XYZ file of N, CA and C in Angstrom:
831
model
N -130.992 51.049 -211.220
C -131.381 49.643 -211.097
C -132.762 49.529 -210.450
N -133.508 48.549 -210.897
C -134.751 48.156 -210.239
C -134.567 46.699 -209.838
N -134.098 46.495 -208.610
C -133.718 45.147 -208.203
C -132.552 44.686 -209.034
N -132.716 43.542 -209.713
C -131.649 43.044 -210.589
C -131.839 43.478 -212.027
N -132.781 44.401 -212.262
C -133.069 44.883 -213.613
C -132.363 46.218 -213.838
N -131.419 46.244 -214.775
C -130.745 47.493 -215.119
C -131.621 48.274 -216.083
N -131.930 49.516 -215.740
C -132.813 50.332 -216.570
C -132.176 51.690 -216.829
N -132.624 52.329 -217.901
C -132.210 53.703 -218.163
C -132.832 54.610 -217.109
N -132.100 55.637 -216.702
C -132.621 56.538 -215.674
C -133.779 57.374 -216.205
N -133.850 57.528 -217.510
C -134.961 58.255 -218.120
C -135.904 57.238 -218.725
N -137.049 57.033 -218.078
C -138.030 56.083 -218.558
C -139.225 56.785 -219.182
N -140.310 56.042 -219.306
C -141.514 56.599 -219.916
C -142.731 56.181 -219.106
N -143.576 57.147 -218.750
C -144.815 56.888 -218.050
C -145.983 56.896 -219.018
N -146.768 55.812 -219.032
C -147.800 55.631 -220.060
C -149.152 56.222 -219.689
N -149.286 56.821 -218.520
C -150.594 57.262 -218.040
C -151.328 58.163 -219.031
N -150.603 59.085 -219.659
C -151.237 60.052 -220.552
C -151.775 59.437 -221.842
N -151.459 58.202 -222.108
C -151.912 57.582 -223.356
C -153.380 57.180 -223.326
N -153.965 57.078 -222.126
C -155.393 56.787 -222.044
C -156.190 58.032 -222.419
N -157.509 57.894 -222.454
C -158.366 59.010 -222.817
C -158.459 60.059 -221.727
N -159.302 61.073 -221.905
C -159.449 62.155 -220.923
C -159.785 61.609 -219.542
N -159.126 62.180 -218.520
C -159.343 61.698 -217.164
C -158.774 60.318 -216.929
N -157.858 59.884 -217.797
C -157.252 58.540 -217.741
C -158.341 57.466 -217.832
N -159.359 57.766 -218.636
C -160.460 56.835 -218.848
C -160.657 56.615 -220.348
N -160.859 55.361 -220.722
C -161.174 55.043 -222.095
C -159.964 55.083 -223.019
N -160.197 54.818 -224.292
C -159.104 54.750 -225.266
C -158.633 56.133 -225.684
N -157.436 56.219 -226.242
C -156.941 57.503 -226.734
C -157.674 57.918 -228.005
N -157.731 59.215 -228.235
C -158.338 59.708 -229.475
C -157.524 59.270 -230.691
N -156.202 59.175 -230.509
C -155.301 58.810 -231.601
C -154.554 57.538 -231.207
N -155.156 56.394 -231.477
C -154.542 55.121 -231.082
C -153.216 54.892 -231.807
N -153.186 55.183 -233.097
C -151.949 54.997 -233.859
C -150.839 55.868 -233.297
N -151.190 57.097 -232.897
C -150.195 57.988 -232.317
C -149.677 57.472 -230.990
N -150.558 56.880 -230.178
C -150.134 56.318 -228.896
C -149.159 55.159 -229.103
N -149.455 54.310 -230.055
C -148.554 53.196 -230.350
C -147.201 53.701 -230.853
N -147.242 54.761 -231.639
C -146.006 55.336 -232.179
C -145.129 55.885 -231.058
N -145.737 56.534 -230.060
C -144.965 57.080 -228.946
C -144.267 55.961 -228.177
N -144.982 54.890 -227.901
C -144.381 53.775 -227.172
C -143.207 53.177 -227.948
N -143.396 52.990 -229.227
C -142.307 52.417 -230.035
C -141.126 53.375 -230.127
N -141.428 54.675 -230.214
C -140.355 55.671 -230.298
C -139.554 55.709 -228.996
N -140.228 55.551 -227.864
C -139.533 55.556 -226.575
C -138.535 54.403 -226.504
N -138.974 53.218 -226.889
C -138.087 52.060 -226.841
C -136.994 52.174 -227.907
N -137.347 52.659 -229.084
C -136.342 52.848 -230.139
C -135.266 53.840 -229.720
N -135.646 54.798 -228.860
C -134.684 55.793 -228.382
C -133.787 55.246 -227.280
N -134.029 54.005 -226.858
C -133.174 53.386 -225.852
C -133.791 53.261 -224.476
N -135.021 53.731 -224.314
C -135.675 53.639 -223.015
C -135.926 52.175 -222.652
N -135.565 51.801 -221.430
C -135.761 50.414 -220.997
C -136.644 50.315 -219.758
N -137.360 51.386 -219.423
C -138.235 51.407 -218.242
C -139.544 52.086 -218.635
N -140.620 51.321 -218.657
C -141.950 51.841 -218.976
C -142.853 51.618 -217.771
N -143.578 52.657 -217.379
C -144.445 52.589 -216.211
C -145.903 52.636 -216.635
N -146.732 51.762 -216.046
C -148.137 51.685 -216.409
C -148.944 51.272 -215.193
N -150.229 51.022 -215.400
C -151.111 50.504 -214.355
C -152.367 49.960 -215.016
N -152.895 48.883 -214.452
C -154.151 48.361 -214.946
C -155.302 49.328 -214.757
N -155.135 50.288 -213.839
C -156.194 51.273 -213.582
C -156.234 52.366 -214.636
N -155.223 52.464 -215.490
C -155.202 53.500 -216.515
C -156.091 53.062 -217.677
N -157.270 53.593 -217.732
C -158.171 53.286 -218.834
C -159.562 52.851 -218.432
N -159.761 51.835 -217.593
C -158.775 50.868 -217.120
C -158.318 49.914 -218.227
N -157.116 49.396 -218.047
C -156.469 48.407 -218.919
C -155.998 48.971 -220.252
N -156.341 50.225 -220.554
C -156.035 50.766 -221.878
C -154.533 50.844 -222.128
N -153.773 51.417 -221.183
C -152.341 51.583 -221.440
C -151.625 50.232 -221.500
N -152.050 49.287 -220.673
C -151.458 47.947 -220.761
C -151.673 47.338 -222.139
N -152.887 47.478 -222.654
C -153.196 46.908 -223.960
C -152.418 47.603 -225.073
N -152.240 48.915 -224.946
C -151.430 49.637 -225.925
C -149.974 49.179 -225.880
N -149.444 49.015 -224.676
C -148.059 48.561 -224.527
C -147.888 47.187 -225.163
N -148.843 46.308 -224.918
C -148.756 44.971 -225.504
C -148.805 45.038 -227.031
N -149.721 45.818 -227.559
C -149.843 45.910 -229.017
C -148.595 46.514 -229.652
N -148.025 47.513 -228.984
C -146.887 48.219 -229.568
C -145.571 47.470 -229.417
N -145.397 46.740 -228.313
C -144.056 46.279 -227.962
C -143.897 44.772 -227.785
N -144.996 44.042 -227.723
C -144.901 42.592 -227.517
C -144.582 41.893 -228.837
N -143.662 40.912 -228.830
C -142.893 40.375 -227.704
C -141.857 41.376 -227.216
N -141.759 41.507 -225.909
C -140.943 42.560 -225.323
C -139.449 42.264 -225.423
N -138.654 43.314 -225.689
C -137.197 43.119 -225.654
C -136.757 42.647 -224.273
N -135.739 41.827 -224.227
C -135.255 41.304 -222.945
C -134.783 42.427 -222.033
N -134.393 43.556 -222.631
C -133.881 44.676 -221.850
C -134.987 45.546 -221.248
N -136.229 45.345 -221.668
C -137.316 46.220 -221.246
C -137.901 45.774 -219.907
N -138.034 46.726 -218.978
C -138.689 46.481 -217.697
C -139.997 47.261 -217.668
N -141.095 46.569 -217.412
C -142.409 47.205 -217.323
C -142.850 47.178 -215.872
N -143.063 48.357 -215.321
C -143.547 48.491 -213.945
C -145.033 48.803 -213.975
N -145.785 48.157 -213.107
C -147.207 48.441 -213.017
C -147.586 48.700 -211.563
N -148.820 49.133 -211.340
C -149.289 49.468 -209.998
C -150.603 48.773 -209.717
N -150.800 48.418 -208.436
C -152.070 47.876 -207.973
C -152.461 48.630 -206.701
N -153.719 48.485 -206.314
C -154.186 49.136 -205.099
C -155.350 50.074 -205.309
N -155.742 50.274 -206.564
C -156.885 51.138 -206.866
C -157.636 50.590 -208.068
N -158.936 50.791 -208.062
C -159.785 50.471 -209.209
C -160.296 51.769 -209.807
N -161.146 51.678 -210.803
C -161.820 52.842 -211.375
C -163.326 52.644 -211.267
N -164.040 53.748 -211.013
C -165.489 53.674 -211.007
C -166.034 54.365 -212.255
N -167.348 54.231 -212.537
C -167.899 54.801 -213.775
C -167.747 56.307 -213.882
N -167.559 56.982 -212.749
C -167.390 58.435 -212.755
C -165.926 58.851 -212.943
N -165.044 57.883 -213.092
C -163.630 58.197 -213.260
C -162.873 58.307 -211.962
N -163.513 57.960 -210.836
C -162.831 57.998 -209.543
C -161.833 56.854 -209.402
N -161.081 56.899 -208.300
C -160.026 55.918 -208.042
C -160.260 55.246 -206.680
N -161.340 54.484 -206.524
C -161.573 53.842 -205.224
C -160.455 52.864 -204.873
N -160.079 52.851 -203.606
C -159.019 51.943 -203.173
C -159.487 50.494 -203.315
N -158.538 49.624 -203.580
C -158.821 48.191 -203.748
C -157.579 47.441 -203.284
N -157.448 47.295 -201.966
C -156.214 46.730 -201.407
C -156.451 45.482 -200.575
N -157.656 44.946 -200.612
C -157.883 43.686 -199.928
C -157.135 42.586 -200.685
N -156.771 41.504 -200.009
C -156.028 40.441 -200.702
C -156.679 39.973 -201.997
N -158.005 39.803 -201.993
C -158.684 39.352 -203.217
C -158.573 40.393 -204.323
N -158.647 41.692 -203.960
C -158.498 42.765 -204.942
C -157.124 42.720 -205.591
N -156.107 42.572 -204.765
C -154.734 42.610 -205.272
C -154.434 41.395 -206.144
N -154.915 40.231 -205.740
C -154.710 39.041 -206.576
C -155.393 39.214 -207.929
N -156.601 39.764 -207.910
C -157.315 40.013 -209.175
C -156.549 40.999 -210.049
N -156.055 42.078 -209.463
C -155.348 43.085 -210.243
C -154.050 42.544 -210.832
N -153.343 41.732 -210.079
C -152.124 41.121 -210.622
C -152.471 40.235 -211.809
N -153.521 39.433 -211.691
C -153.929 38.574 -212.802
C -154.347 39.405 -214.016
N -155.054 40.510 -213.781
C -155.463 41.379 -214.893
C -154.249 41.984 -215.582
N -153.247 42.394 -214.805
C -152.033 42.948 -215.405
C -151.284 41.892 -216.206
N -151.214 40.677 -215.686
C -150.566 39.594 -216.432
C -151.256 39.377 -217.774
N -152.587 39.354 -217.745
C -153.353 39.091 -218.960
C -153.232 40.223 -219.975
N -153.417 41.457 -219.516
C -153.440 42.572 -220.465
C -152.053 42.913 -220.989
N -151.012 42.645 -220.220
C -149.647 42.871 -220.705
C -149.122 41.672 -221.498
N -149.763 40.530 -221.338
C -149.358 39.357 -222.101
C -148.081 38.718 -221.603
N -147.948 38.618 -220.268
C -146.739 38.028 -219.685
C -147.131 36.987 -218.638
N -146.168 36.143 -218.290
C -146.375 35.146 -217.235
C -145.920 35.662 -215.879
N -145.012 36.652 -215.902
C -144.483 37.238 -214.668
C -144.369 38.739 -214.863
N -144.812 39.503 -213.898
C -144.692 40.958 -213.947
C -143.318 41.371 -213.439
N -142.638 42.251 -214.168
C -141.296 42.682 -213.771
C -141.300 43.377 -212.413
N -142.254 44.291 -212.231
C -142.302 45.096 -211.007
C -143.738 45.499 -210.740
N -144.193 45.289 -209.519
C -145.521 45.727 -209.096
C -145.373 46.673 -207.917
N -145.903 47.878 -208.080
C -145.913 48.862 -207.000
C -147.273 48.849 -206.310
N -147.267 48.830 -205.003
C -148.499 48.944 -204.230
C -148.776 50.420 -204.008
N -149.898 50.887 -204.546
C -150.269 52.293 -204.378
C -151.101 52.451 -203.119
N -150.621 53.325 -202.238
C -151.327 53.621 -201.003
C -151.921 55.025 -201.085
N -152.466 55.515 -199.954
C -153.002 56.864 -199.898
C -154.186 57.059 -200.825
N -154.337 58.307 -201.293
C -155.428 58.644 -202.199
C -154.971 59.773 -203.110
N -155.914 60.391 -203.818
C -155.557 61.436 -204.775
C -154.952 62.660 -204.105
N -155.181 62.805 -202.800
C -154.628 63.944 -202.068
C -153.223 63.682 -201.563
N -152.759 62.437 -201.632
C -151.410 62.127 -201.184
C -151.383 60.943 -200.244
N -150.229 60.676 -199.626
C -150.111 59.548 -198.691
C -151.024 59.737 -197.483
N -151.425 58.610 -196.913
C -152.217 58.596 -195.689
C -151.593 57.595 -194.733
N -151.491 57.963 -193.465
C -150.919 57.063 -192.473
C -151.766 55.806 -192.353
N -151.132 54.708 -192.029
C -151.850 53.443 -191.872
C -150.984 52.284 -192.308
N -151.313 51.121 -191.823
C -150.520 49.933 -192.123
C -150.773 49.434 -193.540
N -149.709 49.010 -194.193
C -149.824 48.367 -195.508
C -149.439 46.899 -195.435
N -149.246 46.393 -194.218
C -148.698 45.050 -194.041
C -149.517 43.980 -194.739
N -150.845 43.953 -194.535
C -151.652 42.895 -195.133
C -151.551 42.926 -196.655
N -151.639 44.127 -197.232
C -151.573 44.251 -198.687
C -150.205 43.831 -199.211
N -149.154 44.274 -198.554
C -147.814 43.962 -199.051
C -147.491 42.483 -198.846
N -148.003 41.904 -197.783
C -147.820 40.465 -197.580
C -148.490 39.670 -198.703
N -149.646 40.154 -199.163
C -150.323 39.493 -200.284
C -149.451 39.526 -201.533
N -148.866 40.695 -201.823
C -147.995 40.797 -202.994
C -146.737 39.949 -202.819
N -146.223 39.875 -201.594
C -145.039 39.052 -201.346
C -145.337 37.580 -201.621
N -146.553 37.140 -201.289
C -146.921 35.750 -201.584
C -147.028 35.522 -203.096
N -147.560 36.495 -203.810
C -147.629 36.391 -205.262
C -146.228 36.381 -205.874
N -145.316 37.120 -205.251
C -143.922 37.094 -205.681
C -143.329 35.700 -205.458
N -143.594 35.109 -204.312
C -143.104 33.765 -204.017
C -143.682 32.731 -204.980
N -144.895 33.005 -205.475
C -145.535 32.112 -206.440
C -144.998 32.287 -207.858
N -144.113 33.262 -208.050
C -143.499 33.472 -209.355
C -144.271 34.371 -210.292
N -145.301 35.056 -209.779
C -146.099 35.933 -210.638
C -145.534 37.348 -210.711
N -144.646 37.684 -209.785
C -144.058 39.029 -209.701
C -142.576 38.878 -209.395
N -141.739 39.641 -210.108
C -140.303 39.584 -209.837
C -139.909 40.514 -208.688
N -140.349 41.754 -208.782
C -139.924 42.751 -207.799
C -141.113 43.550 -207.299
N -140.967 44.106 -206.094
C -142.033 44.873 -205.464
C -141.569 46.283 -205.131
N -142.513 47.226 -205.222
C -142.257 48.601 -204.826
C -143.492 49.173 -204.163
N -143.397 50.420 -203.743
C -144.519 51.098 -203.105
C -144.654 52.492 -203.703
N -145.880 53.018 -203.652
C -146.164 54.315 -204.257
C -147.101 55.109 -203.359
N -146.893 56.444 -203.343
C -147.769 57.345 -202.594
C -147.760 56.976 -201.114
N -146.559 56.877 -200.558
C -146.397 56.337 -199.209
C -145.619 57.287 -198.307
N -145.767 57.060 -196.999
C -144.970 57.756 -195.997
C -143.671 56.987 -195.767
N -142.717 57.633 -195.113
C -141.460 56.957 -194.781
C -141.718 55.766 -193.866
N -142.694 55.895 -192.971
C -143.024 54.794 -192.066
C -143.568 53.595 -192.834
N -144.356 53.860 -193.857
C -144.893 52.765 -194.668
C -143.802 52.101 -195.491
N -142.819 52.872 -195.948
C -141.684 52.275 -196.650
C -140.960 51.306 -195.720
N -140.711 51.750 -194.490
C -140.029 50.882 -193.523
C -140.847 49.626 -193.237
N -142.167 49.783 -193.116
C -143.020 48.621 -192.852
C -142.973 47.649 -194.024
N -143.050 48.173 -195.254
C -142.983 47.304 -196.423
C -141.658 46.546 -196.464
N -140.579 47.223 -196.153
C -139.258 46.591 -196.196
C -139.117 45.506 -195.133
N -139.907 45.594 -194.071
C -139.873 44.546 -193.043
C -140.612 43.290 -193.506
N -141.440 43.428 -194.554
C -142.209 42.304 -195.087
C -141.465 41.611 -196.222
N -140.937 42.403 -197.160
C -140.260 41.863 -198.343
C -139.365 42.947 -198.918
N -138.371 42.586 -199.734
C -137.502 43.601 -200.346
C -138.290 44.577 -201.211
N -137.947 45.837 -201.084
C -138.549 46.916 -201.869
C -137.484 47.454 -202.811
N -137.775 47.493 -204.115
C -136.760 47.951 -205.068
C -136.976 49.394 -205.505
N -138.183 49.961 -205.250
C -138.384 51.352 -205.624
C -139.526 51.965 -204.829
N -139.477 53.287 -204.740
C -140.535 54.082 -204.125
C -140.959 55.132 -205.142
N -142.256 55.197 -205.423
C -142.811 56.218 -206.330
C -143.618 57.207 -205.494
N -143.141 58.438 -205.409
C -143.838 59.467 -204.639
C -143.816 60.793 -205.389
N -144.710 61.681 -204.996
C -144.682 63.055 -205.495
C -143.424 63.744 -204.966
N -142.633 64.266 -205.902
C -141.400 64.965 -205.505
C -140.929 65.776 -206.698
N -140.582 67.019 -206.462
C -140.001 67.866 -207.502
C -139.322 69.054 -206.847
N -138.893 69.990 -207.652
C -138.193 71.165 -207.128
C -138.984 71.910 -206.064
N -140.299 71.949 -206.216
C -141.139 72.723 -205.301
C -141.697 71.896 -204.155
N -141.623 70.577 -204.270
C -142.195 69.690 -203.250
C -141.087 68.768 -202.762
N -140.452 69.137 -201.648
C -139.225 68.480 -201.199
C -139.398 67.697 -199.898
N -140.645 67.310 -199.572
C -140.874 66.660 -198.281
C -140.161 65.312 -198.164
N -139.773 64.695 -199.279
C -139.132 63.381 -199.249
C -137.611 63.457 -199.305
N -137.028 64.609 -199.041
C -135.568 64.729 -199.128
C -134.851 63.670 -198.296
N -135.238 63.536 -197.036
C -134.554 62.579 -196.152
C -134.791 61.147 -196.612
N -136.032 60.841 -197.004
C -136.329 59.488 -197.473
C -135.530 59.161 -198.720
N -135.462 60.097 -199.658
C -134.712 59.871 -200.895
C -133.254 59.533 -200.579
N -132.658 60.294 -199.678
C -131.251 60.056 -199.328
C -131.073 58.715 -198.628
N -132.018 58.353 -197.759
C -131.940 57.052 -197.084
C -132.019 55.916 -198.098
N -132.921 56.034 -199.061
C -133.065 55.003 -200.076
C -131.811 54.902 -200.946
N -131.217 56.045 -201.250
C -129.989 56.038 -202.064
C -128.888 55.251 -201.366
N -128.775 55.429 -200.065
C -127.739 54.696 -199.322
C -127.961 53.185 -199.376
N -129.214 52.781 -199.525
C -129.529 51.352 -199.559
C -129.716 50.819 -200.974
N -129.440 51.648 -201.976
C -129.519 51.200 -203.357
C -130.931 50.970 -203.859
N -131.900 51.701 -203.289
C -133.298 51.572 -203.691
C -133.675 52.757 -204.564
N -134.301 52.486 -205.689
C -134.651 53.548 -206.635
C -135.764 54.437 -206.071
N -135.690 55.713 -206.428
C -136.748 56.672 -206.092
C -137.274 57.218 -207.411
N -138.596 57.064 -207.625
C -139.205 57.428 -208.906
C -140.213 58.553 -208.659
N -139.834 59.807 -208.871
C -140.739 60.927 -208.603
C -141.782 61.084 -209.693
N -143.014 61.396 -209.281
C -144.023 61.743 -210.279
C -144.446 63.196 -210.097
N -145.101 63.733 -211.112
C -145.536 65.137 -211.137
C -144.326 66.082 -211.056
N -143.359 65.957 -212.002
C -142.109 66.718 -211.895
C -142.258 68.222 -212.032
N -143.398 68.708 -212.554
C -143.587 70.159 -212.677
C -144.807 70.641 -211.906
N -145.245 69.889 -210.907
C -146.454 70.266 -210.175
C -146.159 71.058 -208.914
N -147.100 71.927 -208.538
C -147.027 72.622 -207.259
C -146.194 73.875 -207.227
N -145.850 74.420 -208.388
C -145.024 75.617 -208.426
C -145.879 76.876 -208.264
N -145.423 77.803 -207.442
C -146.046 79.121 -207.386
C -145.556 79.939 -208.566
N -146.232 81.035 -208.898
C -145.744 81.876 -210.006
C -144.310 82.346 -209.795
N -143.959 82.692 -208.565
C -142.600 83.158 -208.290
C -141.584 82.042 -208.503
N -141.936 80.826 -208.062
C -141.040 79.695 -208.265
C -140.896 79.371 -209.751
N -141.981 79.492 -210.487
C -141.932 79.246 -211.925
C -141.027 80.253 -212.623
N -141.043 81.487 -212.142
C -140.157 82.506 -212.718
C -138.693 82.141 -212.483
N -138.390 81.645 -211.290
C -137.011 81.249 -210.984
C -136.585 80.085 -211.868
N -137.476 79.129 -212.069
C -137.180 77.995 -212.935
C -136.972 78.455 -214.373
N -137.818 79.354 -214.830
C -137.698 79.867 -216.201
C -136.409 80.646 -216.397
N -135.962 81.347 -215.354
C -134.719 82.124 -215.457
C -133.528 81.202 -215.692
N -133.483 80.092 -214.969
C -132.397 79.131 -215.164
C -132.505 78.504 -216.550
N -133.714 78.196 -216.975
C -133.909 77.602 -218.297
C -133.429 78.538 -219.396
N -133.768 79.825 -219.258
C -133.355 80.788 -220.263
C -131.835 80.901 -220.310
N -131.225 80.908 -219.139
C -129.766 81.009 -219.075
C -129.101 79.773 -219.683
N -129.783 78.626 -219.579
C -129.226 77.378 -220.102
C -129.683 77.087 -221.528
N -130.466 78.011 -222.105
C -130.983 77.859 -223.474
C -131.768 76.564 -223.635
N -132.624 76.295 -222.651
C -133.466 75.109 -222.710
C -134.827 75.438 -222.116
N -135.643 74.445 -221.855
C -136.999 74.656 -221.371
C -137.084 74.448 -219.859
N -138.094 75.037 -219.204
C -138.277 74.780 -217.768
C -138.438 73.291 -217.466
N -139.157 72.553 -218.325
C -139.331 71.122 -218.117
C -137.985 70.413 -218.127
N -137.126 70.770 -219.070
C -135.812 70.146 -219.150
C -134.997 70.427 -217.899
N -135.070 71.660 -217.409
C -134.337 72.017 -216.192
C -134.855 71.224 -214.999
N -136.182 71.129 -214.868
C -136.772 70.398 -213.752
C -136.373 68.928 -213.779
N -136.378 68.325 -214.960
C -135.986 66.920 -215.084
C -134.495 66.738 -214.820
N -133.684 67.652 -215.331
C -132.237 67.566 -215.118
C -131.898 67.721 -213.646
N -132.596 68.637 -212.960
C -132.349 68.812 -211.525
C -132.642 67.517 -210.774
N -133.734 66.839 -211.139
C -134.066 65.580 -210.476
C -132.976 64.532 -210.713
N -132.485 64.435 -211.933
C -131.440 63.461 -212.229
C -130.153 63.777 -211.479
N -129.850 65.070 -211.314
C -128.637 65.450 -210.591
C -128.835 65.423 -209.085
N -130.090 65.367 -208.634
C -130.374 65.371 -207.198
C -129.778 64.158 -206.504
N -129.875 62.980 -207.143
C -129.355 61.750 -206.537
C -129.270 60.670 -207.599
N -128.253 59.809 -207.530
C -128.094 58.783 -208.569
C -129.170 57.704 -208.547
N -129.963 57.615 -207.486
C -131.017 56.599 -207.444
C -132.345 57.099 -208.002
N -132.381 58.346 -208.487
C -133.607 58.889 -209.061
C -133.786 58.367 -210.479
N -134.984 57.822 -210.750
C -135.377 57.395 -212.089
C -136.589 58.219 -212.504
N -136.634 58.653 -213.750
C -137.723 59.508 -214.223
C -138.663 58.752 -215.150
N -139.966 59.078 -215.052
C -140.963 58.450 -215.930
C -141.936 59.503 -216.468
N -141.440 60.587 -217.065
C -142.371 61.573 -217.624
C -143.170 60.967 -218.769
N -144.390 61.434 -218.923
C -145.244 60.913 -219.981
C -145.589 61.980 -220.997
N -145.970 61.566 -222.170
C -146.401 62.471 -223.225
C -147.149 61.668 -224.272
N -148.022 62.342 -225.027
C -148.725 61.713 -226.144
C -148.042 61.992 -227.473
N -146.981 62.796 -227.441
C -146.351 63.288 -228.666
C -144.940 62.743 -228.823
N -144.636 62.217 -230.010
C -143.275 61.749 -230.276
C -142.296 62.922 -230.216
N -142.696 64.063 -230.768
C -141.811 65.234 -230.745
C -141.517 65.655 -229.310
N -142.536 65.673 -228.467
C -142.347 66.048 -227.065
C -141.510 65.009 -226.340
N -141.711 63.750 -226.653
C -140.890 62.686 -226.071
C -139.415 62.934 -226.365
N -139.109 63.246 -227.613
C -137.711 63.474 -227.997
C -137.153 64.725 -227.338
N -138.005 65.754 -227.181
C -137.576 66.961 -226.471
C -137.231 66.639 -225.019
N -138.069 65.830 -224.384
C -137.830 65.461 -222.990
C -136.523 64.690 -222.837
N -136.307 63.731 -223.720
C -135.087 62.923 -223.646
C -133.854 63.798 -223.844
N -133.914 64.683 -224.847
C -132.780 65.577 -225.094
C -132.597 66.562 -223.946
N -133.709 67.106 -223.464
C -133.632 68.104 -222.398
C -133.095 67.550 -221.109
N -133.414 66.284 -220.805
C -132.931 65.680 -219.568
C -131.419 65.513 -219.565
N -130.800 65.622 -220.740
C -129.349 65.557 -220.816
C -128.674 66.866 -220.477
N -129.454 67.908 -220.208
C -128.882 69.197 -219.811
C -128.100 69.045 -218.522
N -126.890 69.568 -218.497
C -126.063 69.525 -217.288
C -126.126 70.894 -216.619
N -126.650 70.924 -215.414
C -126.789 72.171 -214.674
C -125.501 72.495 -213.930
N -125.146 73.761 -213.908
C -123.951 74.189 -213.183
C -124.231 74.207 -211.689
N -123.171 74.306 -210.908
C -123.335 74.401 -209.455
C -124.150 75.631 -209.086
N -123.964 76.721 -209.824
C -124.746 77.937 -209.588
C -126.220 77.697 -209.876
N -126.501 76.999 -210.985
C -127.891 76.681 -211.331
C -128.549 75.855 -210.230
N -127.839 74.817 -209.786
C -128.394 73.925 -208.768
C -128.644 74.684 -207.472
N -127.694 75.530 -207.078
C -127.865 76.303 -205.851
C -129.071 77.232 -205.952
N -129.249 77.833 -207.103
C -130.390 78.730 -207.309
C -131.696 77.955 -207.291
N -131.708 76.808 -207.939
C -132.924 75.985 -207.986
C -133.267 75.423 -206.606
N -132.248 75.120 -205.822
C -132.487 74.538 -204.499
C -133.266 75.473 -203.585
N -133.248 76.754 -203.888
C -133.991 77.711 -203.040
C -135.487 77.656 -203.310
N -135.899 77.036 -204.419
C -137.309 77.039 -204.797
C -138.162 76.296 -203.788
N -137.721 75.106 -203.380
C -138.546 74.287 -202.507
C -138.189 74.369 -201.054
N -137.394 75.361 -200.679
C -136.960 75.454 -199.279
C -137.187 76.847 -198.730
C-alpha cells in the first residue's frame, strides 16, 4: 500500500527511459513508450518518475504512453533537485523551488493532483544529516491545497524520517538498500510495523566480487538470474518492501517480473543474509 493506494509490490522505475546520464530524450522513443505500456499491461500499478529525469522527459513519456491513466495506476514522483547543463543534480528545496517542481510535475504528467510526491534529500553520495522540516512543511501545505495526495521521503536518515512524520503522514521511504547494503535494516522493520512502504533503489549496487559470487551461486542453484534472486530476496525481506526496477527493454521487463516471482528457500535466504553482514 501507498497510503490509501493499493499497488503491486513489483512496480516500474522510469529513470532509465531518459537519455544518457538521465538527460535528454531516449534514443528509441517508440521503444520507451512500448516498455511503459507493457509494464501496465502486465499488471503493474506503481510507476516511479521524477521531473528531474530528462528533465521532464520521463514524465512526458508516461503521459504519452498511458494518459488517460487507469484508475488503478499510482504514479510517484520526486522533488528536491534540479538539473544543470552539465547533467548535475543541484539541490532545489526552498519553498519556491518545491512549489515550482510540483506545478511542473502536474503539467508534464497531465494531472490535477499528484498521487505521491517524495522529497529527495541528501546528494549523489547518499543521505546527509540536516533538517527537512521547512521543505516538508511546504509539501504538506501543497497537500492541504489538494495538489498532492500522499507524501514520502527519499535518500534520508532515520532521524529525517522521524522529523518528516512529525510534520505530516509519510506513506513511503525510498532509500538505497539491497543485499550488500543493509544499513536501513532497523528503519525498514520500524516502518513495517507502522504500515509504511519501503522502496529500495539500486537493488544490485555495491557488491564485491566475492559477494557477487555468492549471489550467483544461489541463482545457479535456483535456475534463475542473480537479478531475480536479488529482487526476490528484497520481496521476502519484509512485506512492506515495494520494488521499482527500471529497464529500457520489454524483454528485460518481462524477465524481471517473472524472476521476482522466484521463491527462495530458507537455506537460500540464510546464505544470502551473510552477504551484507
